[in-house]
Short mmCIF file of C-alpha atoms in Angstrom, two decimals:
data_model
loop_
_atom_site.label_atom_id
_atom_site.label_comp_id
_atom_site.label_asym_id
_atom_site.label_seq_id
_atom_site.Cartn_x
_atom_site.Cartn_y
_atom_site.Cartn_z
CA MET A 28 85.61 88.64 58.26
CA LYS A 29 87.64 91.72 56.97
CA SER A 30 87.62 94.83 58.62
CA THR A 31 87.73 97.49 56.00
CA LYS A 32 85.59 100.67 58.25
CA ASN A 33 87.39 100.69 61.29
CA PRO A 34 91.42 100.46 60.64
CA VAL A 35 92.71 101.34 64.20
CA ASN A 36 93.64 97.96 66.03
CA TYR A 37 93.06 97.96 70.14
CA ASP A 38 95.07 96.08 71.96
CA VAL A 39 91.84 94.64 74.03
CA MET A 40 88.14 94.87 72.71
CA ILE A 41 85.40 94.58 75.82
CA ALA A 42 81.76 93.51 74.82
CA GLY A 43 79.43 95.06 77.76
CA ALA A 44 79.42 98.63 79.48
CA GLY A 45 78.21 97.31 83.11
CA PRO A 46 80.42 97.73 86.10
CA VAL A 47 82.72 94.54 85.10
CA GLY A 48 83.23 95.31 81.37
CA LEU A 49 83.67 99.30 82.46
CA PHE A 50 86.34 98.43 85.54
CA LEU A 51 88.50 96.10 83.16
CA ALA A 52 88.54 98.65 80.97
CA CYS A 53 90.06 101.14 83.34
CA GLU A 54 92.45 98.68 84.52
CA LEU A 55 93.84 97.93 81.24
CA ALA A 56 94.20 101.66 80.13
CA LEU A 57 95.51 102.26 83.55
CA ALA A 58 98.32 99.91 82.73
CA HIS A 59 98.65 101.84 79.24
CA CYS A 60 96.76 99.32 76.81
CA SER A 61 94.36 100.92 74.11
CA VAL A 62 90.70 99.83 74.51
CA LEU A 63 87.50 99.34 72.51
CA LEU A 64 84.65 98.81 74.69
CA LEU A 65 81.16 97.99 73.00
CA GLU A 66 77.63 97.87 74.58
CA LYS A 67 74.77 97.03 73.09
CA SER A 68 72.50 99.54 75.02
CA GLN A 69 72.30 103.13 73.32
CA ASN A 70 71.15 104.48 76.49
CA PRO A 71 73.01 103.71 79.58
CA HIS A 72 70.41 104.86 82.01
CA SER A 73 67.34 102.06 82.87
CA PRO A 74 64.12 102.12 85.21
CA LEU A 75 66.04 99.20 86.68
CA LYS A 76 68.89 100.84 87.45
CA GLN A 77 67.15 103.13 89.36
CA LEU A 78 66.81 102.76 93.34
CA PRO A 79 65.54 100.59 94.71
CA PHE A 80 66.07 98.45 91.91
CA GLY A 81 69.69 99.38 91.53
CA LEU A 82 70.93 98.63 94.38
CA ARG A 83 73.86 96.42 94.63
CA GLY A 84 75.81 95.26 97.74
CA LEU A 85 79.74 95.93 97.60
CA ASN A 86 81.63 93.63 99.86
CA ALA A 87 85.08 94.31 101.36
CA PRO A 88 87.43 93.26 98.64
CA SER A 89 84.99 95.41 95.80
CA VAL A 90 85.62 98.29 98.40
CA GLU A 91 88.81 97.89 98.41
CA ALA A 92 89.47 97.37 94.73
CA LEU A 93 87.63 101.05 94.23
CA TYR A 94 89.27 102.49 97.18
CA ARG A 95 92.78 101.38 96.04
CA ARG A 96 92.03 102.72 92.84
CA GLY A 97 90.89 106.24 93.60
CA LEU A 98 86.92 105.59 92.80
CA LEU A 99 85.63 105.39 96.36
CA GLN A 100 85.61 108.70 97.04
CA GLU A 101 83.70 109.45 93.75
CA LEU A 102 80.49 107.50 94.97
CA GLU A 103 77.99 109.45 96.72
CA VAL A 104 75.57 106.86 97.21
CA PRO A 105 77.77 104.12 99.41
CA LYS A 106 78.86 106.55 101.80
CA ARG A 107 76.35 106.15 104.36
CA LEU A 108 73.22 104.36 102.83
CA LYS A 109 71.28 102.80 105.32
CA ASN A 110 70.77 99.15 104.03
CA PRO A 111 66.77 99.06 102.88
CA HIS A 112 66.46 95.74 103.50
CA GLN A 113 67.24 95.63 107.18
CA ASN A 114 64.16 94.43 109.10
CA ALA A 115 62.68 96.82 111.03
CA GLY A 116 62.30 96.61 114.66
CA GLN A 117 65.61 95.16 115.78
CA GLY A 118 67.02 98.16 117.77
CA ALA A 119 70.51 98.45 118.73
CA ARG A 120 70.78 94.63 117.28
CA ARG A 121 71.67 95.83 113.56
CA GLN A 122 71.57 93.43 111.02
CA ALA A 123 74.73 92.49 108.85
CA GLY A 124 73.63 90.55 106.23
CA HIS A 125 71.44 87.17 106.35
CA PHE A 126 71.63 83.84 104.29
CA ALA A 127 68.68 82.29 102.68
CA GLY A 128 66.88 85.21 103.99
CA ILE A 129 68.29 84.36 107.81
CA PRO A 130 69.59 87.68 109.48
CA PHE A 131 72.60 87.80 111.57
CA TYR A 132 73.88 90.43 113.60
CA GLU A 133 76.70 93.02 113.92
CA GLY A 134 77.00 92.55 117.85
CA ASP A 135 77.63 88.55 117.06
CA ILE A 136 80.56 88.89 114.66
CA ASP A 137 84.30 88.30 116.54
CA THR A 138 86.36 90.62 114.31
CA SER A 139 89.15 89.52 116.29
CA GLN A 140 89.64 86.48 114.37
CA TRP A 141 90.61 88.58 111.08
CA LYS A 142 93.65 89.33 112.62
CA TYR A 143 95.21 91.16 109.36
CA ARG A 144 92.36 93.54 109.07
CA LEU A 145 93.70 97.11 110.70
CA PRO A 146 91.41 99.54 112.14
CA GLY A 147 92.36 102.08 109.16
CA SER A 148 90.40 99.67 106.57
CA THR A 149 87.54 100.12 104.38
CA GLU A 150 84.17 99.27 105.62
CA THR A 151 83.37 95.32 105.21
CA SER A 152 80.30 96.33 103.07
CA LEU A 153 78.43 99.10 101.09
CA ILE A 154 74.89 99.55 99.35
CA SER A 155 75.77 101.46 96.10
CA GLU A 156 73.36 102.43 93.19
CA LEU A 157 74.47 100.32 90.02
CA GLU A 158 74.01 103.24 88.15
CA GLU A 159 75.94 105.62 90.11
CA LEU A 160 78.84 103.16 89.93
CA GLU A 161 78.19 103.02 86.40
CA MET A 162 78.78 106.51 86.13
CA VAL A 163 81.82 106.84 87.76
CA LEU A 164 83.41 103.95 86.01
CA THR A 165 82.47 105.75 82.78
CA ARG A 166 84.11 109.25 83.82
CA ARG A 167 87.54 107.40 84.90
CA ALA A 168 87.43 105.06 81.65
CA GLU A 169 86.79 107.91 79.31
CA ALA A 170 89.81 109.83 81.06
CA LEU A 171 91.93 107.18 80.42
CA GLY A 172 91.24 107.15 76.90
CA VAL A 173 88.98 104.26 76.71
CA ALA A 174 86.73 104.45 73.53
CA ILE A 175 82.99 103.26 74.35
CA ARG A 176 80.74 102.94 71.55
CA ARG A 177 77.05 102.18 72.62
CA GLY A 178 74.42 101.05 70.28
CA LEU A 179 76.72 98.30 68.73
CA ALA A 180 75.89 94.71 69.64
CA ILE A 181 78.43 92.15 69.19
CA THR A 182 77.11 89.29 66.86
CA ASP A 183 80.09 87.57 65.77
CA PHE A 184 83.93 87.55 66.05
CA GLN A 185 86.66 85.10 64.15
CA GLN A 186 90.20 84.87 66.03
CA THR A 187 93.38 84.06 64.57
CA ALA A 188 96.79 83.44 65.93
CA ALA A 189 97.24 87.32 65.98
CA GLY A 190 94.41 88.76 67.18
CA VAL A 191 90.49 89.15 66.69
CA THR A 192 88.03 90.74 64.32
CA VAL A 193 84.48 91.59 65.45
CA ARG A 194 81.10 92.06 63.73
CA ALA A 195 79.00 94.82 65.77
CA GLY A 196 76.20 96.56 64.68
CA GLY A 197 76.86 95.91 61.05
CA GLN A 198 80.79 97.42 61.27
CA PHE A 199 83.71 95.64 61.76
CA PHE A 200 86.58 95.98 64.73
CA GLU A 201 90.23 94.59 65.22
CA GLY A 202 92.04 93.85 67.97
CA GLN A 203 94.37 91.72 69.82
CA TRP A 204 92.18 90.29 72.60
CA LEU A 205 88.40 90.24 73.16
CA VAL A 206 86.55 89.94 76.70
CA GLY A 207 83.50 89.24 76.65
CA CYS A 208 81.52 91.42 80.17
CA ASP A 209 78.49 90.94 77.97
CA GLY A 210 76.14 89.25 80.67
CA GLY A 211 74.42 85.41 81.45
CA ARG A 212 73.54 85.48 77.86
CA SER A 213 76.78 86.50 76.41
CA VAL A 214 77.15 86.42 72.63
CA VAL A 215 80.96 86.23 73.16
CA ARG A 216 80.82 82.85 75.19
CA LYS A 217 78.01 81.26 73.06
CA ALA A 218 80.09 82.47 69.72
CA GLY A 219 82.90 81.28 71.11
CA GLY A 220 81.11 77.58 72.10
CA PHE A 221 82.34 77.89 75.57
CA ASP A 222 80.93 74.94 77.58
CA PHE A 223 78.41 76.82 80.49
CA ALA A 224 77.84 73.66 83.05
CA GLY A 225 75.74 74.03 85.81
CA THR A 226 72.21 73.44 87.40
CA GLU A 227 68.63 74.94 86.38
CA PRO A 228 66.37 76.62 88.59
CA GLU A 229 64.39 76.01 91.47
CA PHE A 230 61.97 79.54 91.70
CA THR A 231 60.90 82.41 89.76
CA GLY A 232 62.29 85.88 91.35
CA TYR A 233 60.60 89.16 91.12
CA THR A 234 61.56 92.56 91.74
CA ALA A 235 59.13 95.03 91.01
CA GLN A 236 57.45 98.65 92.15
CA VAL A 237 53.67 98.42 93.05
CA ASP A 238 51.41 100.48 94.63
CA LEU A 239 49.16 98.42 97.55
CA ALA A 240 45.86 98.93 98.56
CA ASP A 241 46.17 97.28 101.81
CA PRO A 242 50.36 97.22 102.55
CA GLU A 243 49.32 96.81 106.05
CA GLN A 244 48.95 92.87 105.22
CA LEU A 245 52.55 92.86 104.52
CA ARG A 246 55.00 92.48 107.21
CA SER A 247 58.21 94.63 106.58
CA GLY A 248 61.59 93.10 105.97
CA ARG A 249 62.50 89.67 104.73
CA ASN A 250 60.08 86.65 105.07
CA LEU A 251 60.28 83.13 104.77
CA THR A 252 57.05 81.08 103.61
CA THR A 253 55.59 77.89 103.22
CA THR A 254 55.86 78.66 99.62
CA GLY A 255 59.09 80.90 98.92
CA MET A 256 59.97 84.30 100.65
CA TYR A 257 59.27 87.77 100.18
CA LEU A 258 60.76 90.88 101.19
CA GLN A 259 59.15 94.90 101.62
CA SER A 260 61.93 97.01 101.77
CA GLN A 261 59.75 100.60 101.30
CA PRO A 262 56.45 100.12 101.09
CA GLY A 263 55.67 99.29 97.45
CA TYR A 264 59.30 97.82 96.57
CA LEU A 265 58.70 93.94 96.31
CA ILE A 266 61.26 91.15 96.00
CA ILE A 267 59.37 87.22 95.88
CA GLN A 268 60.71 84.06 95.08
CA TYR A 269 58.15 81.70 94.06
CA PHE A 270 59.34 78.19 93.89
CA ASP A 271 57.81 77.01 90.49
CA LYS A 272 61.13 75.25 89.04
CA GLY A 273 61.64 78.86 87.29
CA VAL A 274 59.08 78.03 84.92
CA PHE A 275 57.43 81.44 84.53
CA HIS A 276 60.61 83.35 83.67
CA SER A 277 61.39 80.84 81.50
CA SER A 278 57.89 81.23 79.56
CA GLY A 279 58.26 84.94 78.34
CA ALA A 280 54.59 85.55 79.36
CA PRO A 281 54.18 89.23 79.64
CA LEU A 282 54.64 90.28 83.48
CA THR A 283 50.90 91.51 84.33
CA LEU A 284 49.33 93.16 87.54
CA ALA A 285 46.92 90.03 88.08
CA HIS A 286 50.22 87.55 87.91
CA MET A 287 51.81 89.57 90.34
CA GLN A 288 49.26 89.80 92.86
CA ALA A 289 48.65 86.28 92.75
CA VAL A 290 51.99 85.35 92.95
CA LEU A 291 52.36 87.47 96.23
CA ARG A 292 49.16 86.14 97.38
CA ARG A 293 50.32 82.69 96.93
CA VAL A 294 54.00 83.57 98.65
CA SER A 295 52.68 85.76 101.51
CA ASP A 296 49.56 83.73 102.05
CA THR A 297 47.28 86.77 102.29
CA ASP A 298 44.52 88.57 100.60
CA VAL A 299 46.86 91.68 99.56
CA THR A 300 45.66 93.57 97.07
CA ILE A 301 48.07 95.52 94.16
CA SER A 302 46.26 98.57 92.83
CA ALA A 303 49.06 99.48 90.06
CA LEU A 304 52.01 97.57 88.89
CA HIS A 305 54.87 100.59 87.70
CA LEU A 306 58.04 98.57 86.93
CA ALA A 307 58.97 94.79 87.18
CA THR A 308 61.08 92.07 86.35
CA THR A 309 61.90 88.79 86.91
CA TRP A 310 64.69 86.43 87.20
CA THR A 311 65.87 82.73 88.52
CA ASP A 312 68.74 81.08 90.32
CA ARG A 313 70.10 78.82 87.45
CA SER A 314 73.53 78.55 88.09
CA ARG A 315 76.32 78.06 85.48
CA GLN A 316 79.75 78.21 85.35
CA ALA A 317 82.16 78.26 82.01
CA THR A 318 84.62 75.29 81.99
CA ALA A 319 86.98 77.60 80.80
CA TYR A 320 87.57 81.81 80.98
CA ARG A 321 89.79 81.41 77.96
CA SER A 322 89.97 80.25 74.11
CA GLY A 323 92.75 81.57 72.32
CA ARG A 324 92.84 85.39 72.13
CA VAL A 325 89.22 85.65 73.80
CA LEU A 326 88.51 85.52 77.63
CA LEU A 327 85.32 85.71 80.08
CA ALA A 328 84.21 87.68 83.21
CA GLY A 329 81.47 88.61 85.22
CA ASP A 330 78.35 87.29 84.35
CA ALA A 331 79.15 86.02 80.87
CA ALA A 332 81.27 83.31 82.79
CA HIS A 333 79.02 82.66 85.43
CA ILE A 334 75.30 83.09 86.68
CA HIS A 335 73.33 82.25 89.90
CA ALA A 336 70.39 83.60 92.06
CA PRO A 337 71.08 87.35 93.28
CA LEU A 338 71.28 85.67 97.06
CA GLY A 339 73.48 88.46 99.09
CA GLY A 340 74.86 90.27 95.84
CA GLN A 341 77.53 88.31 94.99
CA GLY A 342 77.23 88.35 91.57
CA LEU A 343 78.59 91.88 91.29
CA ASN A 344 81.20 91.74 93.72
CA LEU A 345 82.52 88.29 91.70
CA GLY A 346 82.86 90.01 88.70
CA LEU A 347 84.28 92.86 89.79
CA GLY A 348 87.13 90.83 91.28
CA ASP A 349 87.20 89.03 88.00
CA ALA A 350 88.34 92.40 86.04
CA LEU A 351 90.73 93.29 89.01
CA ASN A 352 92.29 90.02 88.63
CA LEU A 353 92.52 89.98 84.67
CA GLY A 354 93.64 93.63 83.85
CA TRP A 355 96.85 93.90 85.31
CA LYS A 356 97.57 90.12 83.94
CA LEU A 357 96.27 90.81 80.23
CA ALA A 358 98.49 94.15 80.19
CA ALA A 359 101.07 92.49 81.11
CA THR A 360 100.82 89.68 78.19
CA ILE A 361 100.11 92.79 75.95
CA HIS A 362 103.42 94.66 77.03
CA GLY A 363 105.51 91.53 77.03
CA GLN A 364 106.23 91.94 80.76
CA ALA A 365 104.28 88.40 81.59
CA PRO A 366 106.15 85.41 82.81
CA ALA A 367 105.28 81.94 81.78
CA GLY A 368 101.77 80.98 83.07
CA LEU A 369 100.86 84.49 84.29
CA LEU A 370 97.53 84.75 82.48
CA ASP A 371 96.31 81.12 82.91
CA SER A 372 96.72 82.52 86.45
CA TYR A 373 93.50 84.46 85.98
CA TYR A 374 91.27 81.32 85.14
CA ALA A 375 93.32 78.82 87.93
CA GLU A 376 92.73 81.62 90.84
CA ARG A 377 88.77 83.02 89.62
CA TYR A 378 87.60 79.68 88.87
CA PRO A 379 87.25 78.30 92.10
CA LEU A 380 85.95 81.72 93.13
CA GLY A 381 83.33 81.49 91.24
CA ALA A 382 82.57 77.68 91.86
CA GLN A 383 81.96 78.49 95.83
CA VAL A 384 79.99 81.38 95.32
CA LEU A 385 77.78 79.08 92.89
CA ASP A 386 77.29 76.12 95.68
CA TRP A 387 76.80 79.32 98.33
CA SER A 388 73.95 80.32 96.38
CA ARG A 389 72.80 76.52 95.87
CA ALA A 390 72.78 76.54 99.42
CA GLN A 391 70.72 79.49 100.65
CA VAL A 392 67.89 77.91 98.17
CA ALA A 393 68.57 74.83 99.74
CA VAL A 394 67.77 76.21 102.89
CA MET A 395 64.82 78.30 101.63
CA ARG A 396 63.00 75.72 99.32
CA PRO A 397 59.29 74.89 101.01
CA GLY A 398 58.88 71.39 102.17
CA PRO A 399 58.48 69.53 105.50
CA GLN A 400 62.27 69.63 106.36
CA ALA A 401 62.26 73.68 105.48
CA PRO A 402 61.38 74.81 109.29
CA ALA A 403 63.83 72.15 110.93
CA LEU A 404 66.80 73.42 108.68
CA GLN A 405 66.14 77.05 109.01
CA ALA A 406 65.87 76.72 113.01
CA ILE A 407 69.09 75.04 112.71
CA ILE A 408 70.83 78.01 110.62
CA ARG A 409 69.22 80.33 112.66
CA ASP A 410 70.62 78.96 115.94
CA LEU A 411 74.21 78.73 114.15
CA LEU A 412 74.31 82.15 112.84
CA HIS A 413 73.34 83.33 116.60
CA THR A 414 76.53 81.85 117.98
CA ARG A 415 79.66 83.77 117.93
CA ASP A 416 81.68 81.60 115.62
CA GLY A 417 78.62 81.22 113.64
CA ALA A 418 78.09 84.53 112.69
CA THR A 419 81.71 85.04 111.88
CA TYR A 420 81.97 82.95 109.35
CA PHE A 421 78.88 83.82 107.74
CA ALA A 422 80.09 87.73 107.76
CA GLY A 423 83.94 86.62 106.95
CA ARG A 424 82.17 84.24 103.66
CA ILE A 425 79.54 87.29 102.87
CA TRP A 426 81.77 90.37 103.09
CA GLY A 427 84.68 88.60 101.53
CA ILE A 428 87.32 89.17 104.00
CA ALA A 429 87.75 85.28 103.64
CA THR A 430 88.41 85.74 100.36
CA HIS A 431 92.01 84.34 99.40
CA TYR A 432 94.38 82.57 96.59
CA PRO A 433 96.12 79.86 97.51
CA LEU A 434 99.59 80.81 96.20
CA GLY A 435 102.10 78.65 98.60
CA GLY A 436 104.22 80.31 100.50
CA ASP A 437 105.34 79.81 104.29
CA HIS A 438 103.49 82.97 105.44
CA PRO A 439 99.80 83.34 106.21
CA LEU A 440 99.04 86.48 104.96
CA VAL A 441 100.24 85.61 101.17
CA GLY A 442 97.19 84.92 98.79
CA HIS A 443 95.15 87.86 101.18
CA SER A 444 94.55 91.02 100.43
CA VAL A 445 97.06 93.52 101.41
CA PRO A 446 96.03 95.24 105.02
CA ASN A 447 95.71 99.04 104.65
CA PHE A 448 98.73 100.22 106.68
CA GLU A 449 99.36 103.70 107.40
CA LEU A 450 102.58 104.32 106.81
CA ALA A 451 104.74 107.05 108.04
CA GLY A 452 103.50 110.77 107.21
CA GLY A 453 99.69 109.12 107.24
CA THR A 454 99.86 107.61 103.96
CA MET A 455 97.68 105.07 103.73
CA MET A 456 98.56 101.56 101.63
CA GLY A 457 95.69 102.02 99.55
CA GLU A 458 96.62 105.42 98.11
CA LEU A 459 100.13 103.60 97.41
CA LEU A 460 98.59 101.18 94.69
CA HIS A 461 96.50 103.73 92.84
CA ASP A 462 99.11 103.44 89.54
CA GLY A 463 98.34 99.78 89.36
CA ARG A 464 101.40 98.57 89.63
CA GLY A 465 103.09 95.86 91.86
CA ILE A 466 104.36 97.27 95.48
CA LEU A 467 107.92 96.09 97.34
CA LEU A 468 106.81 97.10 100.89
CA ASP A 469 109.93 97.11 103.04
CA PHE A 470 109.46 98.03 106.80
CA GLU A 471 113.41 97.81 107.73
CA GLY A 472 115.02 99.67 104.60
CA ASN A 473 116.66 96.33 103.81
CA ALA A 474 119.08 97.36 100.93
CA PHE A 475 118.95 93.95 98.66
CA PHE A 476 115.48 94.70 98.44
CA LYS A 477 115.60 98.37 97.33
CA THR A 478 117.48 96.81 94.22
CA LEU A 479 115.49 94.09 93.68
CA ALA A 480 112.55 96.66 93.24
CA SER A 481 114.45 98.51 90.97
CA ALA A 482 115.14 95.46 88.43
CA TYR A 483 111.79 95.09 87.40
CA GLY A 484 111.48 98.60 86.50
CA ASP A 485 108.23 100.43 86.37
CA GLN A 486 106.46 97.17 87.08
CA MET A 487 106.84 97.48 90.64
CA SER A 488 107.69 100.58 92.80
CA TYR A 489 109.95 100.20 95.72
CA VAL A 490 108.39 101.48 99.29
CA SER A 491 110.40 102.01 102.42
CA GLY A 492 109.39 103.26 105.82
CA ARG A 493 107.80 102.43 109.13
CA ALA A 494 104.01 102.16 109.84
CA LYS A 495 101.62 103.07 112.46
CA ASP A 496 101.02 98.92 113.23
CA SER A 497 103.30 96.82 110.38
CA LEU A 498 101.45 93.99 112.51
CA GLY A 499 104.83 92.20 113.22
CA LEU A 500 105.72 92.18 109.65
CA SER A 501 109.29 92.83 108.35
CA ALA A 502 108.29 93.29 104.56
CA MET A 503 105.89 91.82 101.70
CA LEU A 504 105.71 91.85 97.96
CA ILE A 505 102.34 92.91 96.43
CA ARG A 506 100.35 92.60 93.33
CA PRO A 507 98.94 95.19 91.37
CA ASP A 508 95.45 93.78 92.52
CA GLY A 509 96.67 94.79 96.17
CA VAL A 510 97.00 90.41 96.90
CA VAL A 511 100.02 89.73 98.89
CA ALA A 512 102.60 87.83 96.78
CA TRP A 513 105.59 87.36 99.13
CA ALA A 514 105.40 88.24 103.40
CA ALA A 515 107.84 87.76 105.97
CA ASP A 516 107.54 88.49 109.77
CA HIS A 517 111.58 88.63 110.81
CA ASP A 518 113.24 86.02 108.87
CA LEU A 519 113.63 87.75 105.66
CA ASP A 520 114.48 84.95 103.09
CA GLY A 521 115.96 87.22 99.69
CA ARG A 522 115.45 83.99 97.79
CA ALA A 523 111.63 83.22 98.57
CA LEU A 524 111.47 87.39 97.43
CA GLN A 525 113.24 86.64 94.31
CA GLN A 526 111.11 83.57 93.47
CA ALA A 527 107.51 85.14 94.40
CA ALA A 528 108.98 88.41 92.38
CA ALA A 529 109.76 86.00 89.11
CA ARG A 530 106.34 84.41 89.55
CA TRP A 531 104.63 87.60 88.78
CA PHE A 532 106.99 89.91 87.15
CA VAL A 533 109.40 90.11 84.43
CA ALA A 534 112.90 91.65 85.54
CA LYS A 535 114.61 94.08 83.12
CA ALA A 536 117.96 93.80 84.42
CA GLU A 537 119.93 91.46 86.37
CA ILE A 538 119.40 91.39 90.00
CA GLU A 539 122.94 92.10 91.75
CA GLN A 540 123.41 89.98 94.85
#
């Protein structure tokens, strides 16, 4: 396969202009990489991205990521949008989330258990409109110089030791790297020969906008039944799970009003009547994960790397986390600033988190699966969610606050997201990460630390000054993705800091002791 029509050789080509592909493109362009984004759809707008179909829950790491790149304030919908899936009639007990359709509440969560989460932190969860999120990311990508080509579906590619040639829409494009962010049916994954291991579905899920002749027959909110689950977030906006082993979704049969009504009646155990079907789609809880995220110069991220049931909105968050983790590492590799093994750490860090999310999804399906044991299992989960420690555990998992990478090191903050410190003058820690560089944060003005940071050139910024609340910390090294790579309370071990810095960055000058 030889390119003759598009001689530009990009640093990175990305398949798929959804939120994951767009965010990855922004991260790479922020790090001064040339990026080509290829999207098969000509029109980025779709009825399935409109409210409420396009609503997605952003967890704490995703909200932090957008905030740290100056993108959060550009989103209008998430700022104060009420969660439409929250059950009505709960009074002061505000629902904070659910596990397998069983709710837990804000008042039961013990936030004091999250020692390093400061009062100035971003919100733990927000509801975002998918189309608006994509628009914000598209504007940022274009402002950073990303080339976005729509209506070009990748059909094939070939890679060599030096680069990748892609065929899309009858044209050829060349680049050093190719990243598949092209969804659960990823062409990049299939053409690249990646193994996609996992489990088959238990149910067919339906998302639909309908008119009901007798809406009073359906209860609002999320309802577990003897045959599945249905959720009515607003009159006529339905999510249904029917345990048919995913047969209907896989059949390719047309989604008719008659079929929707039959399924809704079966799951709700009512004789409710659908008078009009406006929009509907199906999905399943098939759970699969690529056994490798990289093959030579080809990588996977987002749904191309892992799929699962959209229970609790974990899929988008997992994909955005992939993009944030991969972007700076791939950019460093392209610029020759990557220590040995840096790019391999993308898989090492993200694969286990993906596996956890898939298991989290499977566990919810097991709890929801109809059968004689279901009520007993659901009752135990409900009791657990109503305890202080239980609600806190589930919130920490669902909101992503428990997310961390096992990076080693002696301090418990290593591998976790950096707290949003308020520094002297009112500058917030998250604002210092807008440029996507690493940071050596020094609360005590250690001269050696400043010298060490300068040896890494533009890979690392040195920030010194007091914080409103430093949480007892003296200094820390922060990766470009906001993850703490090294931290110290009072015992400032310069050797440990040097080792941590050398693990993630390449020094441009000799470090003077």
